[in-house]
Each structure stands twice: as C-alpha cells, then as structure tokens.
PDB file of N, CA and C in Angstrom:
ATOM      1  N   UNK A  11      21.649  -2.189 -20.091  1.00 51.00           N
ATOM      2  CA  UNK A  11      20.460  -2.879 -19.344  1.00 51.00           C
ATOM      3  C   UNK A  11      19.454  -1.810 -19.045  1.00 51.00           C
ATOM      4  N   UNK A  12      18.058  -2.210 -19.160  1.00 52.00           N
ATOM      5  CA  UNK A  12      17.139  -1.224 -19.065  1.00 52.00           C
ATOM      6  C   UNK A  12      16.964  -1.092 -17.534  1.00 52.00           C
ATOM      7  N   UNK A  13      16.526   0.060 -17.084  1.00 59.00           N
ATOM      8  CA  UNK A  13      16.361   0.466 -15.674  1.00 59.00           C
ATOM      9  C   UNK A  13      14.746   0.026 -15.339  1.00 59.00           C
ATOM     10  N   UNK A  14      14.615  -0.606 -14.080  1.00 65.00           N
ATOM     11  CA  UNK A  14      13.229  -0.926 -13.823  1.00 65.00           C
ATOM     12  C   UNK A  14      12.595   0.374 -13.417  1.00 65.00           C
ATOM     13  N   UNK A  15      11.439   0.831 -13.797  1.00 76.00           N
ATOM     14  CA  UNK A  15      10.770   1.932 -13.336  1.00 76.00           C
ATOM     15  C   UNK A  15       9.986   1.814 -11.983  1.00 76.00           C
ATOM     16  N   UNK A  16      10.377   2.876 -11.308  1.00 86.00           N
ATOM     17  CA  UNK A  16       9.517   3.001 -10.026  1.00 86.00           C
ATOM     18  C   UNK A  16       8.076   2.917 -10.301  1.00 86.00           C
ATOM     19  N   UNK A  17       7.431   2.383  -9.131  1.00 88.00           N
ATOM     20  CA  UNK A  17       5.818   2.291  -9.325  1.00 88.00           C
ATOM     21  C   UNK A  17       5.525   3.536  -8.614  1.00 88.00           C
ATOM     22  N   UNK A  18       4.604   4.342  -8.845  1.00 92.00           N
ATOM     23  CA  UNK A  18       4.004   5.616  -8.571  1.00 92.00           C
ATOM     24  C   UNK A  18       2.663   5.505  -8.621  1.00 92.00           C
ATOM     25  N   UNK A  19       1.780   5.686  -7.525  1.00 94.00           N
ATOM     26  CA  UNK A  19       0.387   5.828  -7.469  1.00 94.00           C
ATOM     27  C   UNK A  19       0.009   6.600  -6.402  1.00 94.00           C
ATOM     28  N   UNK A  20      -1.315   7.008  -6.419  1.00 96.00           N
ATOM     29  CA  UNK A  20      -1.842   7.857  -5.343  1.00 96.00           C
ATOM     30  C   UNK A  20      -2.694   6.827  -4.522  1.00 96.00           C
ATOM     31  N   UNK A  21      -2.543   6.947  -3.205  1.00 97.00           N
ATOM     32  CA  UNK A  21      -3.243   6.195  -2.347  1.00 97.00           C
ATOM     33  C   UNK A  21      -4.199   7.003  -1.537  1.00 97.00           C
ATOM     34  N   UNK A  22      -5.462   6.699  -1.515  1.00 98.00           N
ATOM     35  CA  UNK A  22      -6.538   7.679  -0.816  1.00 98.00           C
ATOM     36  C   UNK A  22      -7.053   6.628   0.383  1.00 98.00           C
ATOM     37  N   UNK A  23      -7.320   7.384   1.460  1.00 98.00           N
ATOM     38  CA  UNK A  23      -7.896   6.698   2.594  1.00 98.00           C
ATOM     39  C   UNK A  23      -9.372   6.998   2.571  1.00 98.00           C
ATOM     40  N   UNK A  24     -10.277   6.059   2.052  1.00 98.00           N
ATOM     41  CA  UNK A  24     -11.696   6.317   1.880  1.00 98.00           C
ATOM     42  C   UNK A  24     -12.450   5.861   2.983  1.00 98.00           C
ATOM     43  N   UNK A  25     -11.785   5.507   4.146  1.00 97.00           N
ATOM     44  CA  UNK A  25     -12.359   4.947   5.373  1.00 97.00           C
ATOM     45  C   UNK A  25     -12.565   6.053   6.415  1.00 97.00           C
ATOM     46  N   UNK A  26     -13.109   5.861   7.539  1.00 97.00           N
ATOM     47  CA  UNK A  26     -13.332   6.762   8.629  1.00 97.00           C
ATOM     48  C   UNK A  26     -12.304   6.631   9.681  1.00 97.00           C
ATOM     49  N   UNK A  27     -11.381   5.764   9.370  1.00 97.00           N
ATOM     50  CA  UNK A  27     -10.291   5.633  10.449  1.00 97.00           C
ATOM     51  C   UNK A  27      -8.743   5.977   9.878  1.00 97.00           C
ATOM     52  N   UNK A  28      -7.893   6.333  10.791  1.00 98.00           N
ATOM     53  CA  UNK A  28      -6.525   6.540  10.255  1.00 98.00           C
ATOM     54  C   UNK A  28      -5.839   5.304   9.755  1.00 98.00           C
ATOM     55  N   UNK A  29      -5.288   5.227   8.708  1.00 98.00           N
ATOM     56  CA  UNK A  29      -4.417   4.362   8.215  1.00 98.00           C
ATOM     57  C   UNK A  29      -2.876   4.431   8.857  1.00 98.00           C
ATOM     58  N   UNK A  30      -2.491   3.563   9.525  1.00 98.00           N
ATOM     59  CA  UNK A  30      -1.066   3.653  10.269  1.00 98.00           C
ATOM     60  C   UNK A  30      -0.008   3.046   9.517  1.00 98.00           C
ATOM     61  N   UNK A  31      -0.219   1.956   8.958  1.00 97.00           N
ATOM     62  CA  UNK A  31       0.847   1.046   8.258  1.00 97.00           C
ATOM     63  C   UNK A  31       0.227   0.591   6.773  1.00 97.00           C
ATOM     64  N   UNK A  32       1.298   0.670   5.923  1.00 97.00           N
ATOM     65  CA  UNK A  32       0.943   0.231   4.453  1.00 97.00           C
ATOM     66  C   UNK A  32       2.004  -0.700   3.984  1.00 97.00           C
ATOM     67  N   UNK A  33       1.925  -1.822   3.706  1.00 96.00           N
ATOM     68  CA  UNK A  33       2.967  -2.632   3.107  1.00 96.00           C
ATOM     69  C   UNK A  33       2.511  -3.151   1.730  1.00 96.00           C
ATOM     70  N   UNK A  34       3.644  -3.195   0.954  1.00 94.00           N
ATOM     71  CA  UNK A  34       3.386  -3.952  -0.333  1.00 94.00           C
ATOM     72  C   UNK A  34       4.487  -4.864  -0.709  1.00 94.00           C
ATOM     73  N   UNK A  35       4.218  -6.156  -1.237  1.00 94.00           N
ATOM     74  CA  UNK A  35       5.250  -7.002  -1.571  1.00 94.00           C
ATOM     75  C   UNK A  35       4.745  -7.722  -2.908  1.00 94.00           C
ATOM     76  N   UNK A  36       5.717  -7.958  -3.798  1.00 94.00           N
ATOM     77  CA  UNK A  36       5.383  -8.734  -5.011  1.00 94.00           C
ATOM     78  C   UNK A  36       4.717  -9.868  -4.606  1.00 94.00           C
ATOM     79  N   UNK A  37       3.645 -10.278  -5.473  1.00 95.00           N
ATOM     80  CA  UNK A  37       2.803 -11.465  -5.512  1.00 95.00           C
ATOM     81  C   UNK A  37       4.059 -12.679  -5.352  1.00 95.00           C
ATOM     82  N   UNK A  38       3.692 -13.646  -4.661  1.00 93.00           N
ATOM     83  CA  UNK A  38       4.690 -14.827  -4.463  1.00 93.00           C
ATOM     84  C   UNK A  38       5.777 -14.603  -3.586  1.00 93.00           C
ATOM     85  N   UNK A  39       6.030 -13.249  -2.962  1.00 92.00           N
ATOM     86  CA  UNK A  39       7.119 -13.144  -1.900  1.00 92.00           C
ATOM     87  C   UNK A  39       6.270 -13.293  -0.576  1.00 92.00           C
ATOM     88  N   UNK A  40       6.864 -14.359   0.364  1.00 90.00           N
ATOM     89  CA  UNK A  40       6.116 -14.842   1.409  1.00 90.00           C
ATOM     90  C   UNK A  40       6.294 -13.790   2.741  1.00 90.00           C
ATOM     91  N   UNK A  41       6.875 -12.683   2.510  1.00 91.00           N
ATOM     92  CA  UNK A  41       6.938 -11.878   3.766  1.00 91.00           C
ATOM     93  C   UNK A  41       6.741 -10.327   3.294  1.00 91.00           C
ATOM     94  N   UNK A  42       6.226  -9.680   4.168  1.00 92.00           N
ATOM     95  CA  UNK A  42       5.900  -8.346   4.038  1.00 92.00           C
ATOM     96  C   UNK A  42       7.177  -7.405   4.132  1.00 92.00           C
ATOM     97  N   UNK A  43       7.417  -6.581   3.089  1.00 87.00           N
ATOM     98  CA  UNK A  43       8.613  -5.637   3.096  1.00 87.00           C
ATOM     99  C   UNK A  43       8.368  -4.567   4.091  1.00 87.00           C
ATOM    100  N   UNK A  44       9.200  -3.563   4.226  1.00 91.00           N
ATOM    101  CA  UNK A  44       9.201  -2.587   5.314  1.00 91.00           C
ATOM    102  C   UNK A  44       7.742  -1.903   5.069  1.00 91.00           C
ATOM    103  N   UNK A  45       7.331  -1.169   6.189  1.00 95.00           N
ATOM    104  CA  UNK A  45       6.131  -0.292   6.220  1.00 95.00           C
ATOM    105  C   UNK A  45       6.520   0.818   5.395  1.00 95.00           C
ATOM    106  N   UNK A  46       5.855   1.159   4.273  1.00 94.00           N
ATOM    107  CA  UNK A  46       6.039   2.273   3.192  1.00 94.00           C
ATOM    108  C   UNK A  46       5.736   3.567   3.922  1.00 94.00           C
ATOM    109  N   UNK A  47       4.801   3.584   4.760  1.00 96.00           N
ATOM    110  CA  UNK A  47       4.620   4.907   5.535  1.00 96.00           C
ATOM    111  C   UNK A  47       5.766   5.326   6.402  1.00 96.00           C
ATOM    112  N   UNK A  48       6.446   4.480   6.866  1.00 93.00           N
ATOM    113  CA  UNK A  48       7.449   4.711   7.885  1.00 93.00           C
ATOM    114  C   UNK A  48       6.765   5.514   9.101  1.00 93.00           C
ATOM    115  N   UNK A  49       7.006   6.675   9.396  1.00 94.00           N
ATOM    116  CA  UNK A  49       6.473   7.349  10.483  1.00 94.00           C
ATOM    117  C   UNK A  49       5.089   7.953  10.094  1.00 94.00           C
ATOM    118  N   UNK A  50       4.857   8.065   8.990  1.00 95.00           N
ATOM    119  CA  UNK A  50       3.623   8.738   8.340  1.00 95.00           C
ATOM    120  C   UNK A  50       2.332   8.048   8.629  1.00 95.00           C
ATOM    121  N   UNK A  51       1.289   8.567   8.621  1.00 97.00           N
ATOM    122  CA  UNK A  51      -0.030   8.026   8.737  1.00 97.00           C
ATOM    123  C   UNK A  51      -0.929   8.678   7.597  1.00 97.00           C
ATOM    124  N   UNK A  52      -1.979   8.134   7.292  1.00 98.00           N
ATOM    125  CA  UNK A  52      -2.887   8.517   6.233  1.00 98.00           C
ATOM    126  C   UNK A  52      -4.448   8.671   6.952  1.00 98.00           C
ATOM    127  N   UNK A  53      -4.729  10.076   7.076  1.00 98.00           N
ATOM    128  CA  UNK A  53      -6.027  10.456   7.647  1.00 98.00           C
ATOM    129  C   UNK A  53      -7.175  10.153   6.754  1.00 98.00           C
ATOM    130  N   UNK A  54      -8.370   9.910   7.268  1.00 98.00           N
ATOM    131  CA  UNK A  54      -9.543   9.736   6.657  1.00 98.00           C
ATOM    132  C   UNK A  54      -9.752  10.930   5.659  1.00 98.00           C
ATOM    133  N   UNK A  55      -9.977  10.513   4.329  1.00 98.00           N
ATOM    134  CA  UNK A  55     -10.314  11.331   3.210  1.00 98.00           C
ATOM    135  C   UNK A  55      -8.962  11.918   2.637  1.00 98.00           C
ATOM    136  N   UNK A  56      -7.911  11.799   3.195  1.00 98.00           N
ATOM    137  CA  UNK A  56      -6.411  12.166   2.576  1.00 98.00           C
ATOM    138  C   UNK A  56      -5.931  11.356   1.624  1.00 98.00           C
ATOM    139  N   UNK A  57      -5.142  11.803   0.654  1.00 98.00           N
ATOM    140  CA  UNK A  57      -4.219  11.102  -0.072  1.00 98.00           C
ATOM    141  C   UNK A  57      -2.781  11.256   0.009  1.00 98.00           C
ATOM    142  N   UNK A  58      -1.994  10.264  -0.466  1.00 97.00           N
ATOM    143  CA  UNK A  58      -0.556  10.330  -0.329  1.00 97.00           C
ATOM    144  C   UNK A  58      -0.092   9.604  -1.709  1.00 97.00           C
ATOM    145  N   UNK A  59       1.022  10.186  -2.174  1.00 96.00           N
ATOM    146  CA  UNK A  59       1.697   9.628  -3.372  1.00 96.00           C
ATOM    147  C   UNK A  59       2.672   8.549  -2.846  1.00 96.00           C
ATOM    148  N   UNK A  60       2.496   7.522  -3.304  1.00 94.00           N
ATOM    149  CA  UNK A  60       3.299   6.248  -2.989  1.00 94.00           C
ATOM    150  C   UNK A  60       4.261   5.824  -4.164  1.00 94.00           C
ATOM    151  N   UNK A  61       5.413   5.651  -3.576  1.00 92.00           N
ATOM    152  CA  UNK A  61       6.494   5.264  -4.654  1.00 92.00           C
ATOM    153  C   UNK A  61       7.032   3.976  -4.285  1.00 92.00           C
ATOM    154  N   UNK A  62       7.061   2.878  -4.998  1.00 89.00           N
ATOM    155  CA  UNK A  62       7.723   1.706  -4.674  1.00 89.00           C
ATOM    156  C   UNK A  62       8.878   1.572  -5.744  1.00 89.00           C
ATOM    157  N   UNK A  63      10.159   1.760  -5.126  1.00 86.00           N
ATOM    158  CA  UNK A  63      11.303   1.815  -5.868  1.00 86.00           C
ATOM    159  C   UNK A  63      12.066   0.540  -5.447  1.00 86.00           C
ATOM    160  N   UNK A  64      11.581  -0.587  -5.719  1.00 84.00           N
ATOM    161  CA  UNK A  64      12.389  -1.810  -5.183  1.00 84.00           C
ATOM    162  C   UNK A  64      13.129  -2.451  -6.387  1.00 84.00           C
ATOM    163  N   UNK A  65      13.251  -1.820  -7.433  1.00 85.00           N
ATOM    164  CA  UNK A  65      14.093  -2.342  -8.507  1.00 85.00           C
ATOM    165  C   UNK A  65      13.530  -3.618  -9.312  1.00 85.00           C
ATOM    166  N   UNK A  66      12.434  -4.022  -8.795  1.00 84.00           N
ATOM    167  CA  UNK A  66      11.830  -5.213  -9.527  1.00 84.00           C
ATOM    168  C   UNK A  66      11.115  -4.875 -10.733  1.00 84.00           C
ATOM    169  N   UNK A  67      10.885  -5.870 -11.714  1.00 85.00           N
ATOM    170  CA  UNK A  67      10.106  -5.511 -12.808  1.00 85.00           C
ATOM    171  C   UNK A  67       8.775  -6.159 -12.770  1.00 85.00           C
ATOM    172  N   UNK A  68       8.303  -6.190 -11.565  1.00 88.00           N
ATOM    173  CA  UNK A  68       6.895  -6.812 -11.558  1.00 88.00           C
ATOM    174  C   UNK A  68       5.926  -6.001 -11.184  1.00 88.00           C
ATOM    175  N   UNK A  69       4.596  -6.190 -11.639  1.00 91.00           N
ATOM    176  CA  UNK A  69       3.507  -5.169 -11.441  1.00 91.00           C
ATOM    177  C   UNK A  69       2.377  -5.814 -10.346  1.00 91.00           C
ATOM    178  N   UNK A  70       2.350  -7.096 -10.186  1.00 94.00           N
ATOM    179  CA  UNK A  70       1.370  -7.519  -9.343  1.00 94.00           C
ATOM    180  C   UNK A  70       2.026  -7.421  -7.758  1.00 94.00           C
ATOM    181  N   UNK A  71       1.307  -6.761  -7.023  1.00 95.00           N
ATOM    182  CA  UNK A  71       1.676  -6.675  -5.594  1.00 95.00           C
ATOM    183  C   UNK A  71       0.512  -6.871  -4.609  1.00 95.00           C
ATOM    184  N   UNK A  72       0.816  -7.722  -3.641  1.00 96.00           N
ATOM    185  CA  UNK A  72      -0.093  -7.710  -2.507  1.00 96.00           C
ATOM    186  C   UNK A  72       0.146  -6.745  -1.582  1.00 96.00           C
ATOM    187  N   UNK A  73      -0.838  -6.095  -1.133  1.00 96.00           N
ATOM    188  CA  UNK A  73      -1.068  -4.770  -0.307  1.00 96.00           C
ATOM    189  C   UNK A  73      -1.628  -5.125   1.099  1.00 96.00           C
ATOM    190  N   UNK A  74      -1.047  -4.503   2.079  1.00 97.00           N
ATOM    191  CA  UNK A  74      -1.749  -4.801   3.390  1.00 97.00           C
ATOM    192  C   UNK A  74      -1.731  -3.446   4.194  1.00 97.00           C
ATOM    193  N   UNK A  75      -3.116  -3.247   4.574  1.00 97.00           N
ATOM    194  CA  UNK A  75      -3.403  -1.969   5.188  1.00 97.00           C
ATOM    195  C   UNK A  75      -3.588  -2.162   6.800  1.00 97.00           C
ATOM    196  N   UNK A  76      -3.088  -1.441   7.730  1.00 98.00           N
ATOM    197  CA  UNK A  76      -3.434  -1.536   9.049  1.00 98.00           C
ATOM    198  C   UNK A  76      -3.885  -0.306   9.503  1.00 98.00           C
ATOM    199  N   UNK A  77      -4.919  -0.500  10.405  1.00 98.00           N
ATOM    200  CA  UNK A  77      -5.417   0.973  11.005  1.00 98.00           C
ATOM    201  C   UNK A  77      -5.188   0.988  12.353  1.00 98.00           C
ATOM    202  N   UNK A  78      -5.324   2.316  12.736  1.00 96.00           N
ATOM    203  CA  UNK A  78      -5.026   2.643  14.184  1.00 96.00           C
ATOM    204  C   UNK A  78      -5.774   1.697  15.170  1.00 96.00           C
ATOM    205  N   UNK A  79      -5.142   1.404  16.403  1.00 93.00           N
ATOM    206  CA  UNK A  79      -5.747   0.471  17.373  1.00 93.00           C
ATOM    207  C   UNK A  79      -7.219   0.922  17.662  1.00 93.00           C
ATOM    208  N   UNK A  80      -7.522   2.019  17.808  1.00 94.00           N
ATOM    209  CA  UNK A  80      -9.046   2.352  18.251  1.00 94.00           C
ATOM    210  C   UNK A  80     -10.092   1.986  17.056  1.00 94.00           C
ATOM    211  N   UNK A  81      -9.499   1.898  16.032  1.00 95.00           N
ATOM    212  CA  UNK A  81     -10.386   1.740  14.818  1.00 95.00           C
ATOM    213  C   UNK A  81     -11.092   0.223  15.069  1.00 95.00           C
ATOM    214  N   UNK A  82     -12.252   0.303  14.513  1.00 92.00           N
ATOM    215  CA  UNK A  82     -13.003  -1.053  14.491  1.00 92.00           C
ATOM    216  C   UNK A  82     -12.761  -1.675  13.006  1.00 92.00           C
ATOM    217  N   UNK A  83     -11.989  -1.077  12.291  1.00 95.00           N
ATOM    218  CA  UNK A  83     -11.547  -1.926  10.967  1.00 95.00           C
ATOM    219  C   UNK A  83     -10.480  -2.860  11.107  1.00 95.00           C
ATOM    220  N   UNK A  84     -10.680  -3.992  10.534  1.00 94.00           N
ATOM    221  CA  UNK A  84      -9.746  -5.126  10.409  1.00 94.00           C
ATOM    222  C   UNK A  84      -8.702  -4.677   9.466  1.00 94.00           C
ATOM    223  N   UNK A  85      -7.407  -5.380   9.595  1.00 95.00           N
ATOM    224  CA  UNK A  85      -6.317  -5.274   8.614  1.00 95.00           C
ATOM    225  C   UNK A  85      -6.970  -5.695   7.346  1.00 95.00           C
ATOM    226  N   UNK A  86      -6.780  -5.111   6.233  1.00 96.00           N
ATOM    227  CA  UNK A  86      -7.267  -5.423   4.956  1.00 96.00           C
ATOM    228  C   UNK A  86      -6.179  -5.780   4.141  1.00 96.00           C
ATOM    229  N   UNK A  87      -6.253  -6.711   3.277  1.00 96.00           N
ATOM    230  CA  UNK A  87      -5.187  -7.019   2.181  1.00 96.00           C
ATOM    231  C   UNK A  87      -5.901  -7.013   0.910  1.00 96.00           C
ATOM    232  N   UNK A  88      -5.267  -6.705  -0.230  1.00 96.00           N
ATOM    233  CA  UNK A  88      -5.691  -6.809  -1.524  1.00 96.00           C
ATOM    234  C   UNK A  88      -4.465  -6.983  -2.562  1.00 96.00           C
ATOM    235  N   UNK A  89      -4.787  -7.301  -3.783  1.00 96.00           N
ATOM    236  CA  UNK A  89      -3.780  -7.515  -4.861  1.00 96.00           C
ATOM    237  C   UNK A  89      -3.999  -6.715  -5.924  1.00 96.00           C
ATOM    238  N   UNK A  90      -3.195  -5.973  -6.555  1.00 95.00           N
ATOM    239  CA  UNK A  90      -3.533  -5.080  -7.581  1.00 95.00           C
ATOM    240  C   UNK A  90      -2.234  -5.089  -8.638  1.00 95.00           C
ATOM    241  N   UNK A  91      -2.392  -4.768  -9.853  1.00 94.00           N
ATOM    242  CA  UNK A  91      -1.369  -4.351 -10.754  1.00 94.00           C
ATOM    243  C   UNK A  91      -1.223  -3.083 -10.716  1.00 94.00           C
ATOM    244  N   UNK A  92      -0.116  -2.699  -9.889  1.00 91.00           N
ATOM    245  CA  UNK A  92       0.537  -1.377  -9.580  1.00 91.00           C
ATOM    246  C   UNK A  92       1.035  -0.657 -10.808  1.00 91.00           C
ATOM    247  N   UNK A  93       1.193  -1.274 -11.929  1.00 89.00           N
ATOM    248  CA  UNK A  93       1.778  -0.503 -13.030  1.00 89.00           C
ATOM    249  C   UNK A  93       0.704   0.197 -13.634  1.00 89.00           C
ATOM    250  N   UNK A  94      -0.515  -0.414 -13.603  1.00 88.00           N
ATOM    251  CA  UNK A  94      -1.717   0.199 -14.360  1.00 88.00           C
ATOM    252  C   UNK A  94      -2.500   1.019 -13.484  1.00 88.00           C
ATOM    253  N   UNK A  95      -2.186   1.038 -12.206  1.00 86.00           N
ATOM    254  CA  UNK A  95      -2.981   1.634 -11.211  1.00 86.00           C
ATOM    255  C   UNK A  95      -2.461   3.042 -10.908  1.00 86.00           C
ATOM    256  N   UNK A  96      -3.324   4.126 -11.303  1.00 89.00           N
ATOM    257  CA  UNK A  96      -2.905   5.557 -11.061  1.00 89.00           C
ATOM    258  C   UNK A  96      -3.242   5.917  -9.719  1.00 89.00           C
ATOM    259  N   UNK A  97      -4.267   5.383  -9.137  1.00 95.00           N
ATOM    260  CA  UNK A  97      -4.805   5.654  -8.034  1.00 95.00           C
ATOM    261  C   UNK A  97      -5.510   4.501  -7.183  1.00 95.00           C
ATOM    262  N   UNK A  98      -5.393   4.397  -5.814  1.00 96.00           N
ATOM    263  CA  UNK A  98      -6.033   3.439  -5.257  1.00 96.00           C
ATOM    264  C   UNK A  98      -6.716   3.781  -4.006  1.00 96.00           C
ATOM    265  N   UNK A  99      -7.970   3.553  -3.845  1.00 97.00           N
ATOM    266  CA  UNK A  99      -8.749   4.040  -2.637  1.00 97.00           C
ATOM    267  C   UNK A  99      -9.079   2.964  -1.901  1.00 97.00           C
ATOM    268  N   UNK A 100      -8.742   2.869  -0.585  1.00 96.00           N
ATOM    269  CA  UNK A 100      -9.225   1.850   0.331  1.00 96.00           C
ATOM    270  C   UNK A 100     -10.629   2.370   1.076  1.00 96.00           C
ATOM    271  N   UNK A 101     -11.389   1.373   0.881  1.00 94.00           N
ATOM    272  CA  UNK A 101     -12.852   1.518   1.599  1.00 94.00           C
ATOM    273  C   UNK A 101     -13.077   0.838   2.753  1.00 94.00           C
ATOM    274  N   UNK A 102     -13.981   1.111   3.544  1.00 91.00           N
ATOM    275  CA  UNK A 102     -14.321   0.313   4.683  1.00 91.00           C
ATOM    276  C   UNK A 102     -15.140  -0.906   4.140  1.00 91.00           C
TER     277      UNK A 102
END
C-alpha cells in the first residue's frame, strides 16, 4: 500500500502582526484540527516550514490564521491546494 506523503510548504507572515495560531483541515472536515504552531508564533516578515503529516491523501485544505490579541487584524481563512503550494504568504 502506498504511503501518503506529508505536505510540506513554507509559510511566510507578510503582515505587520504576530501570527499566533495556524490551523489546517481538509476541505469538508467540519472542525479545525490542532494548532500547527503549538507554542510557536510567526513574527512579521518571518517564514516557517510547515509539515502536515496527517496521513490523508487530500490536497485541498482550509486554513485559519489567528493574530495576537493586540493586533487589529481579524482572523483570516483561506483554502489552498497544499500539494502544489511550495510557499504561502499571508497578507493583511
């Protein structure tokens, strides 16, 4: 049986606020999975390598980005094909 490949991409924070939480769930899943950052955060202008190793064979993911409380940025959601995405930059 073929192994499902981990999804790996680079996430860049293109905003002026600290990104505190990042969630990704396959399209069609009604709840968010665990915060991918754990205790990490992503400062403005920084990038982080993200690995989604959930064993699924899907490429389309809903993503949710939450910013620090002092930020004036609202929680942002987006849907992307993570299999084809080498890099993702979140903008304000």
